[in-house]
Structure formats: C-alpha cells, structure tokens
Coordinates of C-alpha atoms in Angstrom, one line a residue:
Chain Y
M132 CA 159.4 -83.6 16.2
T133 CA 159.0 -84.7 19.4
V134 CA 156.0 -85.8 22.2
A135 CA 156.1 -82.3 24.3
D136 CA 155.7 -80.8 20.3
L137 CA 152.5 -83.2 19.7
T138 CA 150.9 -82.1 23.6
S139 CA 151.3 -79.0 23.3
G140 CA 150.7 -78.1 19.9
S141 CA 153.3 -76.2 19.0
S142 CA 153.5 -77.5 15.9
L143 CA 149.9 -76.3 14.9
S144 CA 149.7 -72.7 16.2
S145 CA 152.7 -70.7 17.1
A146 CA 151.0 -68.4 19.7
R147 CA 151.1 -71.1 21.5
Q148 CA 154.4 -71.8 23.0
W149 CA 156.0 -74.7 24.0
R150 CA 157.4 -74.7 28.0
P151 CA 160.1 -76.9 28.7
E152 CA 159.5 -76.8 32.5
L153 CA 156.3 -78.0 32.2
G154 CA 157.6 -81.3 31.0
L155 CA 155.3 -83.4 28.5
G156 CA 152.5 -80.0 28.5
H157 CA 150.1 -78.3 30.3
R158 CA 146.1 -78.9 30.5
S159 CA 144.9 -75.7 28.2
R160 CA 142.3 -74.1 29.7
A161 CA 141.5 -72.4 26.4
R162 CA 140.7 -75.8 24.7
E163 CA 138.7 -76.9 28.1
A164 CA 136.1 -74.2 27.3
R165 CA 135.5 -75.0 24.0
N166 CA 135.5 -78.7 24.5
L167 CA 132.6 -77.5 27.4
L168 CA 130.9 -75.1 25.2
A169 CA 130.5 -77.3 21.8
R170 CA 128.7 -80.5 24.6
V171 CA 126.2 -77.6 26.4
V172 CA 125.9 -76.7 22.8
M173 CA 125.1 -80.2 21.3
W174 CA 122.7 -81.4 24.1
T175 CA 121.0 -77.8 23.9
A176 CA 119.8 -78.9 20.2
F177 CA 119.2 -82.5 20.8
L178 CA 117.0 -81.0 24.0
I179 CA 115.1 -78.6 21.5
A180 CA 115.2 -81.1 18.6
L181 CA 113.4 -83.9 21.3
I182 CA 110.6 -81.0 22.7
P183 CA 108.4 -80.8 19.8
L184 CA 108.2 -85.1 20.4
A185 CA 108.1 -85.6 23.2
W186 CA 105.1 -82.3 23.3
I187 CA 103.1 -84.0 20.6
L188 CA 103.2 -87.7 22.4
W189 CA 102.5 -86.0 25.8
T190 CA 98.7 -84.6 24.1
V191 CA 97.9 -87.5 22.0
I192 CA 98.4 -90.0 24.8
T193 CA 96.9 -88.1 27.5
R194 CA 93.8 -86.6 25.5
G195 CA 93.8 -90.3 23.7
I196 CA 94.4 -92.8 26.0
G197 CA 91.0 -93.1 27.8
L198 CA 89.3 -94.2 24.8
V199 CA 91.6 -96.4 23.8
L200 CA 92.3 -98.2 27.0
E201 CA 88.7 -99.5 26.2
P202 CA 88.2 -102.8 24.8
V203 CA 85.3 -101.4 22.7
W204 CA 87.6 -99.7 21.0
W205 CA 89.4 -102.7 19.6
N206 CA 86.3 -104.6 18.6
N207 CA 83.6 -102.3 17.3
S208 CA 83.5 -99.9 14.6
Q209 CA 81.3 -96.5 14.1
R210 CA 78.6 -97.9 12.7
G211 CA 75.2 -96.2 14.7
I212 CA 77.2 -94.0 16.6
T213 CA 76.6 -90.0 16.1
S214 CA 79.4 -87.8 16.9
R215 CA 76.9 -86.5 19.8
M216 CA 76.9 -90.4 21.2
V217 CA 80.2 -92.0 22.9
G218 CA 80.9 -95.0 22.2
G219 CA 81.9 -97.5 19.3
G220 CA 85.3 -98.1 18.2
A221 CA 88.2 -97.8 15.4
A222 CA 88.1 -101.3 14.4
H223 CA 87.0 -100.1 10.9
A224 CA 89.5 -97.9 10.8
I225 CA 91.9 -99.9 11.9
Q226 CA 91.9 -102.9 9.7
G227 CA 91.7 -100.5 6.6
T228 CA 94.2 -98.9 7.0
L229 CA 96.1 -102.6 7.3
L230 CA 94.8 -103.5 4.7
M231 CA 95.5 -101.2 2.7
A232 CA 98.9 -100.4 3.6
L233 CA 99.3 -104.7 3.2
V234 CA 98.4 -104.0 0.3
T235 CA 100.4 -101.7 -1.4
A236 CA 103.6 -103.4 0.6
V237 CA 102.9 -106.5 -1.7
M238 CA 102.8 -104.2 -4.7
A239 CA 105.8 -101.7 -3.8
V240 CA 108.0 -103.7 -1.8
P241 CA 108.7 -106.8 -5.3
V242 CA 108.8 -103.7 -7.3
G243 CA 111.4 -101.3 -5.1
V244 CA 113.3 -104.2 -4.5
M245 CA 113.7 -105.4 -7.4
T246 CA 114.3 -102.1 -8.9
A247 CA 117.2 -101.7 -5.9
I248 CA 118.7 -105.1 -7.3
Y249 CA 118.8 -103.9 -11.0
L250 CA 120.8 -100.4 -9.9
V251 CA 123.1 -102.4 -7.8
E252 CA 123.9 -105.2 -9.1
Y253 CA 123.3 -105.2 -13.1
G254 CA 122.7 -101.4 -13.9
R255 CA 125.7 -99.7 -15.6
G256 CA 124.8 -96.7 -18.6
R257 CA 122.4 -94.6 -19.2
L258 CA 119.3 -96.8 -18.4
A259 CA 120.4 -97.1 -15.1
K260 CA 120.9 -93.0 -14.8
T261 CA 118.1 -92.8 -15.9
V262 CA 116.2 -95.4 -13.6
S263 CA 117.5 -93.8 -10.8
F264 CA 117.3 -90.1 -12.1
M265 CA 113.3 -91.3 -12.6
V266 CA 113.8 -92.8 -8.9
D267 CA 114.3 -89.2 -7.8
I268 CA 111.4 -87.6 -9.2
L269 CA 109.4 -89.9 -7.9
T270 CA 110.7 -89.2 -4.3
G271 CA 110.1 -85.9 -4.6
I272 CA 106.3 -85.9 -6.1
P273 CA 104.0 -84.1 -2.9
S274 CA 101.4 -87.0 -2.0
I275 CA 98.5 -85.1 -3.5
V276 CA 99.6 -84.9 -6.9
A277 CA 99.8 -88.7 -6.6
A278 CA 96.6 -88.8 -5.1
L279 CA 95.3 -87.0 -8.1
F280 CA 97.3 -88.6 -11.0
I281 CA 95.7 -91.5 -9.7
Y282 CA 92.5 -90.1 -10.1
A283 CA 92.9 -88.4 -12.8
V284 CA 93.8 -92.1 -14.0
W285 CA 91.1 -93.9 -12.0
V286 CA 88.4 -91.5 -12.0
T287 CA 88.1 -89.3 -14.5
T288 CA 89.4 -91.6 -17.9
F289 CA 88.5 -95.4 -16.8
G290 CA 85.3 -94.0 -15.0
L291 CA 85.7 -96.4 -12.2
Q292 CA 84.4 -95.3 -8.7
R293 CA 86.6 -94.2 -5.8
V294 CA 87.8 -97.3 -3.5
G295 CA 90.3 -98.7 -1.6
F296 CA 92.8 -100.0 -4.6
A297 CA 93.0 -96.5 -5.8
V298 CA 94.3 -95.3 -2.7
C299 CA 96.6 -98.2 -2.7
L300 CA 98.0 -97.2 -6.1
A301 CA 98.3 -93.6 -4.7
L302 CA 100.3 -95.1 -1.6
V303 CA 102.1 -97.3 -4.2
M304 CA 103.7 -94.7 -5.7
L305 CA 104.9 -93.1 -3.1
M306 CA 106.4 -95.9 -0.8
I307 CA 108.8 -97.3 -4.3
P308 CA 111.0 -94.6 -4.0
V309 CA 111.2 -95.0 -0.4
I310 CA 112.0 -98.7 -0.8
V311 CA 114.4 -98.0 -3.5
R312 CA 116.7 -95.9 -2.1
S313 CA 116.9 -97.8 1.0
T314 CA 117.4 -101.3 -0.2
E315 CA 119.7 -99.8 -2.7
E316 CA 121.8 -98.1 0.4
M317 CA 122.1 -101.7 2.1
L318 CA 123.1 -103.3 -0.8
K319 CA 126.1 -101.5 -1.5
L320 CA 127.0 -102.3 2.1
V321 CA 127.8 -105.4 1.1
P322 CA 131.4 -106.0 0.4
N323 CA 132.2 -106.4 -2.7
E324 CA 134.4 -109.4 -1.3
L325 CA 131.5 -111.6 -0.9
R326 CA 130.4 -111.5 -4.2
E327 CA 134.2 -112.1 -5.8
A328 CA 134.2 -115.2 -3.1
S329 CA 130.7 -116.1 -4.1
Y330 CA 131.7 -116.0 -8.0
A331 CA 135.3 -118.0 -7.3
L332 CA 133.1 -120.3 -6.2
G333 CA 131.7 -121.5 -9.7
V334 CA 128.0 -119.3 -8.5
P335 CA 126.2 -117.3 -10.9
K336 CA 125.7 -113.8 -10.6
W337 CA 121.7 -114.3 -9.8
K338 CA 122.0 -117.0 -7.4
T339 CA 124.9 -115.3 -5.8
I340 CA 122.3 -111.9 -5.5
A341 CA 120.0 -114.5 -4.2
K342 CA 121.9 -116.3 -1.8
V343 CA 124.6 -113.9 -0.7
V344 CA 124.0 -111.0 -0.9
L345 CA 120.7 -110.2 -0.2
P346 CA 120.5 -112.4 3.0
T347 CA 123.5 -110.5 3.7
A348 CA 121.9 -107.7 3.5
F349 CA 118.2 -108.4 5.0
S350 CA 117.8 -106.9 8.0
G351 CA 118.6 -103.7 6.2
I352 CA 116.3 -104.2 3.6
V353 CA 113.6 -105.3 5.8
T354 CA 114.2 -102.0 8.2
G355 CA 113.9 -99.7 5.1
I356 CA 110.4 -101.2 4.1
L357 CA 109.1 -100.2 7.5
L358 CA 110.4 -96.6 7.1
G359 CA 108.2 -96.9 3.5
L360 CA 105.2 -98.4 5.5
A361 CA 105.7 -96.2 8.3
R362 CA 105.2 -93.4 5.6
I363 CA 102.2 -94.6 3.7
M364 CA 100.3 -95.5 6.7
G365 CA 100.1 -91.9 7.9
E366 CA 99.2 -90.3 4.6
T367 CA 96.3 -88.5 4.4
A368 CA 96.2 -87.4 0.8
P369 CA 95.3 -89.9 -1.1
L370 CA 92.4 -91.4 1.8
L371 CA 90.8 -87.6 1.1
I372 CA 91.4 -88.0 -2.3
L373 CA 90.6 -91.8 -3.4
G374 CA 89.3 -93.1 -0.1
P375 CA 85.6 -91.5 1.4
Y376 CA 85.4 -92.4 5.3
T377 CA 82.4 -94.8 6.5
A378 CA 81.5 -95.6 10.1
N379 CA 81.2 -99.3 8.5
L380 CA 83.7 -101.8 8.6
A381 CA 84.5 -103.3 5.4
T382 CA 87.0 -105.3 3.6
N383 CA 86.3 -105.0 -0.2
L384 CA 89.0 -103.1 -1.6
F385 CA 87.1 -102.5 -4.8
G386 CA 84.0 -101.1 -4.3
G387 CA 82.4 -98.9 -1.6
F388 CA 84.2 -96.8 1.1
M389 CA 86.6 -97.9 3.8
A390 CA 87.5 -96.5 6.6
T391 CA 91.2 -95.4 7.9
L392 CA 92.7 -93.9 10.8
P393 CA 93.4 -90.7 8.8
T394 CA 89.9 -90.3 7.7
M395 CA 88.7 -91.2 10.7
I396 CA 90.4 -88.5 12.1
N397 CA 89.7 -86.0 10.1
T398 CA 85.9 -86.6 9.9
N399 CA 86.0 -86.6 14.3
R400 CA 87.7 -83.4 13.8
V401 CA 85.2 -81.3 11.9
E402 CA 83.0 -82.0 14.5
S403 CA 82.5 -79.2 17.7
L404 CA 81.1 -82.0 20.3
Q405 CA 83.1 -83.9 23.1
P406 CA 82.1 -87.6 22.2
A407 CA 83.6 -86.7 18.7
I408 CA 86.8 -84.7 19.6
D409 CA 87.9 -87.5 22.5
R410 CA 87.5 -89.9 19.0
T411 CA 90.2 -87.6 16.9
W412 CA 93.0 -88.3 19.7
A413 CA 92.0 -91.6 20.2
S414 CA 91.6 -92.8 17.1
A415 CA 95.4 -90.6 16.1
F416 CA 96.8 -92.1 19.4
T417 CA 95.6 -95.9 17.8
L418 CA 97.5 -94.6 14.3
I419 CA 100.8 -93.8 16.4
L420 CA 100.5 -97.1 18.6
V421 CA 99.7 -99.0 15.2
I422 CA 103.1 -97.7 13.2
L423 CA 104.8 -98.5 16.3
L424 CA 104.0 -102.3 16.9
L425 CA 104.6 -102.5 13.3
N426 CA 108.3 -101.0 13.5
L427 CA 108.4 -103.5 16.4
A428 CA 107.7 -106.1 14.5
G429 CA 109.9 -105.5 11.7
R430 CA 112.8 -104.7 14.3
L431 CA 111.8 -108.8 15.6
V432 CA 112.0 -110.4 12.1
A433 CA 114.9 -108.2 11.0
R434 CA 116.5 -110.4 14.5
T435 CA 116.0 -113.1 12.5
S436 CA 119.1 -112.4 10.5
K437 CA 121.7 -114.4 9.6
V438 CA 124.7 -112.2 10.0
R439 CA 126.3 -113.4 13.3
N440 CA 129.9 -112.3 14.7
Chain Z
M914 CA 143.1 -133.4 -11.1
A915 CA 145.4 -130.9 -11.3
K916 CA 145.8 -129.1 -14.8
R917 CA 148.2 -126.9 -16.6
I918 CA 148.3 -123.6 -17.0
D919 CA 149.1 -122.2 -20.6
V920 CA 149.2 -118.4 -21.2
K921 CA 150.2 -117.2 -24.7
D922 CA 150.4 -113.9 -26.3
L923 CA 148.1 -112.7 -23.2
N924 CA 146.8 -108.6 -23.1
V925 CA 144.7 -107.3 -20.3
F926 CA 142.2 -104.4 -20.7
Y927 CA 140.3 -102.7 -18.2
G928 CA 138.6 -99.9 -20.7
S929 CA 141.2 -98.8 -23.0
F930 CA 143.5 -99.0 -20.4
K931 CA 146.2 -101.3 -20.9
A932 CA 146.7 -103.3 -17.6
I933 CA 149.2 -106.0 -18.4
E934 CA 150.6 -106.5 -21.9
D935 CA 151.9 -109.7 -23.9
V936 CA 153.0 -112.7 -21.4
S937 CA 153.7 -116.1 -22.0
M938 CA 154.0 -118.5 -19.8
T939 CA 153.3 -121.9 -18.7
V940 CA 152.2 -123.3 -15.2
E941 CA 152.6 -126.6 -14.2
P942 CA 151.1 -128.9 -12.4
R943 CA 151.9 -129.9 -8.8
S944 CA 153.6 -127.0 -8.5
V945 CA 153.1 -124.0 -6.8
T946 CA 154.0 -120.6 -8.6
A947 CA 154.9 -117.6 -7.5
F948 CA 154.2 -113.6 -9.2
I949 CA 156.1 -111.1 -7.4
G950 CA 156.6 -107.4 -8.4
P951 CA 156.2 -104.4 -7.4
S952 CA 152.5 -102.6 -6.9
G953 CA 150.3 -102.1 -9.7
C954 CA 152.6 -103.9 -12.3
G955 CA 149.3 -106.2 -12.9
K956 CA 150.0 -109.5 -10.9
S957 CA 147.1 -109.9 -9.9
T958 CA 145.4 -108.6 -12.6
L959 CA 146.8 -111.7 -14.5
L960 CA 146.2 -114.2 -11.5
R961 CA 142.6 -113.1 -12.2
T962 CA 142.5 -113.4 -15.4
L963 CA 143.2 -117.7 -14.7
N964 CA 139.2 -117.8 -13.8
R965 CA 137.9 -115.2 -15.3
M966 CA 137.1 -113.1 -12.8
H967 CA 138.7 -109.8 -14.3
E968 CA 135.1 -109.8 -16.0
V969 CA 133.7 -108.9 -12.9
I970 CA 135.3 -105.8 -13.1
P971 CA 133.6 -103.9 -15.8
G972 CA 135.4 -103.1 -18.9
G973 CA 137.5 -106.0 -17.9
R974 CA 138.3 -108.1 -21.0
V975 CA 141.6 -109.8 -22.9
E976 CA 143.6 -110.8 -25.4
G977 CA 145.7 -113.6 -26.1
S978 CA 144.8 -117.1 -24.9
V979 CA 145.2 -119.2 -21.4
R980 CA 144.5 -122.7 -21.5
L981 CA 143.9 -124.9 -19.3
D982 CA 145.9 -128.3 -20.3
D983 CA 144.3 -128.3 -23.6
A984 CA 141.2 -126.2 -22.9
D985 CA 140.4 -122.4 -24.0
I986 CA 139.4 -120.6 -20.9
Y987 CA 138.5 -117.8 -23.1
G988 CA 137.3 -119.9 -26.3
S989 CA 133.7 -118.3 -27.2
D990 CA 131.6 -121.4 -25.7
V991 CA 133.2 -121.5 -22.0
D992 CA 131.1 -120.4 -19.3
P993 CA 133.1 -118.5 -17.0
V994 CA 131.0 -119.6 -14.4
A995 CA 132.5 -123.0 -15.5
V996 CA 135.7 -121.7 -15.4
R997 CA 135.2 -120.8 -11.9
R998 CA 134.4 -124.1 -11.0
T999 CA 137.5 -125.6 -12.2
V1000 CA 139.8 -122.3 -11.1
G1001 CA 139.1 -121.4 -7.0
M1002 CA 140.5 -118.8 -5.5
V1003 CA 141.0 -117.7 -1.6
F1004 CA 141.6 -114.0 -1.8
Q1005 CA 143.9 -111.4 0.0
R1006 CA 141.3 -110.9 2.9
P1007 CA 139.7 -113.9 4.7
N1008 CA 135.9 -113.2 3.1
P1009 CA 133.3 -116.1 5.1
F1010 CA 129.9 -115.3 4.4
P1011 CA 128.8 -113.5 7.2
T1012 CA 125.2 -115.0 6.6
M1013 CA 126.7 -118.3 7.3
S1014 CA 127.7 -121.3 9.7
I1015 CA 131.7 -122.4 9.7
G1016 CA 130.4 -125.4 7.8
D1017 CA 128.0 -124.0 5.6
N1018 CA 130.8 -121.4 4.1
V1019 CA 132.6 -124.6 3.5
A1020 CA 130.0 -126.3 2.2
A1021 CA 128.6 -123.0 -0.1
G1022 CA 130.1 -123.7 -3.1
L1023 CA 128.8 -126.9 -3.6
R1024 CA 125.0 -126.5 -2.4
L1025 CA 124.4 -123.0 -4.3
N1026 CA 125.5 -125.2 -7.0
G1027 CA 122.8 -127.6 -6.1
M1028 CA 124.1 -129.9 -4.3
K1029 CA 121.3 -131.1 -1.9
D1030 CA 122.2 -134.8 -0.4
K1031 CA 123.2 -133.6 3.2
K1032 CA 125.8 -137.0 4.1
I1033 CA 127.8 -135.8 1.0
L1034 CA 127.7 -132.3 2.2
A1035 CA 128.8 -133.5 5.7
E1036 CA 131.5 -136.0 4.0
K1037 CA 132.7 -132.6 2.1
I1038 CA 133.2 -130.0 4.9
E1039 CA 135.0 -132.9 7.0
A1040 CA 137.0 -133.4 3.7
S1041 CA 137.8 -129.9 3.2
L1042 CA 138.3 -128.7 6.7
R1043 CA 140.9 -131.7 7.2
S1044 CA 142.3 -130.7 3.9
A1045 CA 143.3 -126.9 5.2
N1046 CA 144.1 -127.7 9.0
L1047 CA 141.2 -126.8 10.3
W1048 CA 139.3 -130.0 10.9
N1049 CA 140.6 -130.4 14.5
E1050 CA 140.3 -126.8 15.8
V1051 CA 137.2 -126.3 14.5
K1052 CA 135.3 -130.1 14.2
D1053 CA 132.8 -128.5 17.7
R1054 CA 131.4 -126.3 16.5
L1055 CA 130.8 -126.2 12.7
S1056 CA 127.7 -124.5 13.4
K1057 CA 128.8 -121.3 14.9
P1058 CA 129.1 -118.3 12.5
G1059 CA 132.6 -118.2 10.5
A1060 CA 133.4 -114.2 11.2
G1061 CA 134.3 -116.0 14.7
L1062 CA 137.1 -117.5 13.9
S1063 CA 140.7 -115.5 14.0
G1064 CA 142.1 -114.0 10.9
G1065 CA 144.1 -117.3 10.1
Q1066 CA 141.3 -119.5 10.8
Q1067 CA 139.1 -117.9 8.7
Q1068 CA 142.0 -117.5 5.8
R1069 CA 142.3 -121.3 6.6
L1070 CA 138.2 -121.1 6.2
C1071 CA 138.3 -119.2 2.8
I1072 CA 141.0 -121.9 1.5
A1073 CA 139.0 -125.2 2.6
R1074 CA 135.7 -123.3 1.3
A1075 CA 137.5 -122.7 -2.4
I1076 CA 138.7 -126.8 -2.6
A1077 CA 135.5 -128.4 -1.5
V1078 CA 134.5 -127.4 -5.0
A1079 CA 137.2 -130.3 -5.8
P1080 CA 139.2 -127.3 -8.9
Q1081 CA 142.0 -128.6 -10.6
V1082 CA 144.0 -125.2 -10.1
L1083 CA 143.9 -123.0 -6.7
L1084 CA 145.2 -119.8 -7.2
M1085 CA 145.7 -117.1 -4.3
D1086 CA 146.0 -113.6 -4.0
E1087 CA 148.4 -112.3 -1.6
P1088 CA 146.5 -115.2 1.1
C1089 CA 148.6 -113.7 4.1
S1090 CA 149.1 -110.4 3.4
A1091 CA 146.7 -109.7 6.4
L1092 CA 147.4 -112.1 8.3
D1093 CA 150.6 -112.2 11.3
P1094 CA 153.4 -114.4 11.2
I1095 CA 152.0 -117.5 12.7
S1096 CA 149.2 -118.1 10.8
T1097 CA 151.1 -116.9 8.0
L1098 CA 153.2 -119.7 8.6
A1099 CA 150.3 -122.0 9.1
I1100 CA 149.4 -121.1 5.2
E1101 CA 152.2 -121.7 4.2
D1102 CA 152.4 -125.3 5.3
L1103 CA 149.0 -125.7 3.6
I1104 CA 150.3 -124.8 0.6
G1105 CA 152.8 -126.9 0.7
E1106 CA 150.6 -129.5 0.8
L1107 CA 148.1 -128.6 -1.1
K1108 CA 150.4 -128.6 -3.9
S1109 CA 150.7 -132.4 -3.9
T1110 CA 147.1 -132.1 -5.5
Y1111 CA 146.8 -129.4 -7.2
T1112 CA 148.3 -126.2 -9.4
I1113 CA 149.0 -123.6 -7.1
V1114 CA 149.8 -120.3 -7.8
I1115 CA 150.2 -117.6 -5.4
V1116 CA 150.3 -114.0 -6.1
T1117 CA 152.9 -112.5 -3.1
H1118 CA 154.6 -109.3 -2.1
N1119 CA 156.3 -110.9 0.3
M1120 CA 159.7 -112.2 -1.6
Q1121 CA 160.7 -114.6 1.1
Q1122 CA 157.0 -116.4 0.6
A1123 CA 158.0 -116.8 -2.6
A1124 CA 160.9 -118.6 -1.9
R1125 CA 159.7 -120.3 0.7
V1126 CA 156.6 -121.7 -0.5
S1127 CA 157.2 -122.0 -4.8
D1128 CA 158.9 -124.0 -7.3
R1129 CA 158.9 -121.3 -9.7
T1130 CA 159.0 -117.7 -9.6
G1131 CA 157.5 -115.0 -12.4
F1132 CA 158.6 -111.2 -12.1
F1133 CA 156.2 -108.5 -12.9
N1134 CA 156.8 -105.0 -13.7
L1135 CA 156.3 -101.9 -15.1
A1136 CA 158.1 -99.6 -17.4
A1137 CA 156.2 -96.5 -15.9
T1138 CA 153.1 -95.5 -13.5
G1139 CA 150.6 -95.8 -16.5
K1140 CA 152.1 -98.3 -18.3
P1141 CA 151.2 -101.8 -19.0
G1142 CA 152.9 -104.9 -17.0
R1143 CA 154.6 -107.0 -18.2
L1144 CA 156.2 -110.8 -17.2
I1145 CA 160.2 -110.1 -16.7
E1146 CA 161.3 -112.9 -16.3
M1147 CA 160.7 -116.4 -15.2
D1148 CA 162.7 -119.7 -13.4
D1149 CA 163.4 -121.8 -10.9
T1150 CA 163.1 -119.9 -7.6
Q1151 CA 166.0 -121.2 -6.3
K1152 CA 167.4 -119.6 -9.5
M1153 CA 165.8 -116.2 -9.8
F1154 CA 166.5 -115.8 -6.4
S1155 CA 169.8 -116.8 -6.6
N1156 CA 171.3 -116.0 -10.2
P1157 CA 168.6 -114.1 -12.3
T1158 CA 169.2 -113.5 -16.0
E1159 CA 167.5 -110.0 -15.8
R1160 CA 169.5 -107.5 -14.0
T1161 CA 165.8 -105.8 -13.0
T1162 CA 165.0 -108.8 -11.0
E1163 CA 168.4 -109.0 -9.0
D1164 CA 167.2 -105.3 -8.2
Y1165 CA 163.9 -106.4 -7.2
I1166 CA 164.5 -109.1 -5.1
S1167 CA 167.8 -107.9 -3.5
G1168 CA 165.6 -104.8 -2.2
R1169 CA 166.7 -102.0 -5.1
F1170 CA 163.5 -100.9 -6.1
G1171 CA 160.1 -101.6 -5.4

C-alpha cells in the first residue's frame, strides 16, 4: 500500500478511485461537507443544551438580585415579617442549609470514602459484590422515599419530633452513594504501579492506601464530595417531610424547627403578595450562589493537591 | 549485606493456572543474574516471587521454597512486608510517587516505615541519590516533583528509592525497556556499580543487555501457550551466550524464535 492509497482512501472504498494524475490525492468535497455538517450539528446541540441553563440563570438573577444585594438579606432572619411586609433576610435559611449540609457531610463522607476504599482496595468476592449492588440501589432511591423511611423510623417508630437532625439522616442516605461512586472512580484512576512501588518498599497495605493512594486521588475525591454536597443542598423532599420552616434563626438540630433555603423558597412561593414573591426569587438565587461558592472553595482545596507535573 | 538466594522446587500459581513449574536455582551474592526468555515464560513472575510481590495479585501462591541465606521467605511466621524491605524491586516503567518531591520519593520507604529524624533522612537521600548516579543532576531541585524528570532520571530515582531502605537484594523487572539507549547505558553502568553491594536479579528482553551486565544468566521457556514456564538452563553468562548446553537456549539466543 502506498501513500497515495491512503490519502485517496481507495483501499477503504472502491467507489472512489485513485487518480494518479492528481499526485497525493485530491481534496474530498464530500468529506469536507460531512465534516461541516457534523460540526454544525454538534454546535447546535451544545447551544440547545445551554439555553435552559442561561434562561434559568437569567430569570433567577434578574428577579432575585434586588434583595440579594441588600446587606439586610444576609444579616437578618424573617422574624416578625409577614408576607405583606418588605424586609428581613435569609440569614436563618442560609444558616440552616449550611448547618444541615455540614452535619450531613460529617456523617456521610467518612462512610462513603471508607466504603469506596473497601470496594476498590480490599473488596473481593460476594461481600464486595453485595455492597456494590446495595450502593447501586441506594443511588436509585428517590429522595422522598428516603425522607419517608426516616419519618417512619424517627417519628412513627421512635416517636421523636421532626427536627433538623432527622433531615440530615435522610440526606446522608442520598449523599453516601454519590460519594462512594465518585471516590471509587478516583481510586481506580490511581495506577496500580504506585501501589506496587509502595509495597516493594516494604510499606504495609493500609499505609500505602493512606499515604500514597489517597493523596494521589485527593483532588478527585474532594470534587466528588462537592458534587454530593451540591446535590443534597438543593434537596427538598426530606425538608418538607422532616424539617418544617420557621422564620427565626435556629441552631438546634435536635429541637424545634429550622429554616433552610429550599423551604424558604417553598413557603414564600405559595404567597401571592409581591414581597413574598420577591423573596422567593431572592432565596432561589441565594441557594445557587451558596452552592457555587462552595464549589469554588472546593476547587481551591482540590488545587492544593500535591500531584504535580 | 548482600544475600544468597536459593530457590528449590518452586511452582507458582495464579488461581488454578500454573505459571511456573519446578524451578530450582541459586543466585550468588554480589553478582548480577539475568533472566531471559520469550514473553509469557514466567521470568517476571519468578522475579516477583523472590520478594512475594506476586501475592499482590489475587490468587497468587507458590509451592516449594525460596531461601535468603538460611531464612525461608515463605516460612509461616514470615511477614511479606518484612521480606520486601529486605528484597527491593525496580519496575519496568519508572513509577515515582506523583504527590512527592524528588527528595521525598527517595525518603518514602524510610518515612513510611516510621523514620522521622530529618538529619538522617537528608543523609540517606543524598547517599541513595549518589549511589544511583543522580545526585549531581537533582541536588539543586530536591523539592521539585519527581514527575518532572526525564524517563531515565525517573528510573534512577526509583532505584535510589529502592536502595534507600537498605535492601540486601535488588530485583529489576525490565528496568530499561521504557528508556532510550543513553538512559539505558546509564542504568547498566549503575547496575555494574551496585553489584559490589547488592545481589541483583534482572529480567530483560534484551539479550545484549543480559550479556553486558550479568554474571550468570537463566533461560526460561514454555512448551506452549497456557503451559507453565520452566527454567531451561542456567550458567555463567559467557558460557550461555557462547556455548549453551541446551539446543533451545542456542536457538533463542541466536534469534531463531522468541
């Protein structure tokens, strides 16, 4: 086979014949047309996918930015503010959302990361397959089912009140599979050669995992945790079932009501008066902002990763 | 500090698959022993059984014995982790730890085994890098990442890392197959220097390399794909390459198969 065979594609398709008088071959108009078509289709699909995102952001930002820019929005709660009144802030809801996310993460991250370590580094045979299958099932559980399950245990069986901590328990169920799956992928990306290099130095397996494998996968694991956090912070079903809204600042996860951004949105949403409608959009914008900021913070943490080239 | 290795009636299995059959050999201290043979003949597998690295692969197990001087490394009370501290290993592809600097890579084995004294660590780093002929190239950038070095430098870094834990035996699994000729030469020179201190076993696909660096050579072959590998012949390198006893050895060395 010669260069000319390759450039004219005669070995691939007998319909197009190699014409020796053209030397190395000729520009194929048909191929260029197909290339252009594929490019147009790709860009169109990309733009179509972008439209809803841009639309949502535009709507939420234009309607919500007025209140969000006022300092009182970040400093005050809605204590004593009725739906007719302008004023008050979202501090109580931001605080509740962050507090619940933190407590959820504290419970879910160790379990999720450890499970992933087990599945990737230790798990063999039937137990590992079972665990992996269970994680799959957990991934598929709708948030309202997780919330109702916790309700059944927490309220119906144990007779406890609906409190922030019960919400956290439901969120843990939703966050664990996300973390397990993402951490698993990151651990699998760590080349086996690094583990072997460590074993060959006489380093025990657990220390190899702690000092070689985890640091190498660190930034990916952090990214996965953030994805999990972003998911649970926007979750609404567990909040509606287990975490009633209050207009006041609250820090007790084990007693009393606690506001969160999703429940604040939902509470104001049902009102028809303009101040409440404004607050709906502003709290929606705030939720997007908070998740965005957390993601940025996470990116910064992930950048401190010591994998360097 | 170099030790003799005595392999006796060794069979190696991965699950139910028998990878190596009935190998017996002696590796002399302070010498270089090369394993050659066609792909899949079990030479790398045998190398990994010498520091129990084959156990890292699920289902890997052995029958028979491997003795370091007088100690059976497969004795029931022997910790494989301890074996690997005594018998170091260098791999085919350079694999410095990407999260660590050049200095930390060399110190990794010591530090991960609990050494904390900064002064001793610094001394060990320098001594190991000097032994690996890398000190002059990296002494001004010990805190830079190891992945920034060239392939040949990375491999010497890995050798420095392996000898920093003061092993008695150094196993090398095709240490030059990912390197260019100049880096290969540097590593071969280094092997020649290291053999005054260590027992070195090297697996290589490159017969010229085996002829250049080794004192003794073992030739492995397998009857057919799926059959276990066997040690066909082992002798002084010079004899193996000039006047081998077995016909298959001669056929392989002269390039008639493999």
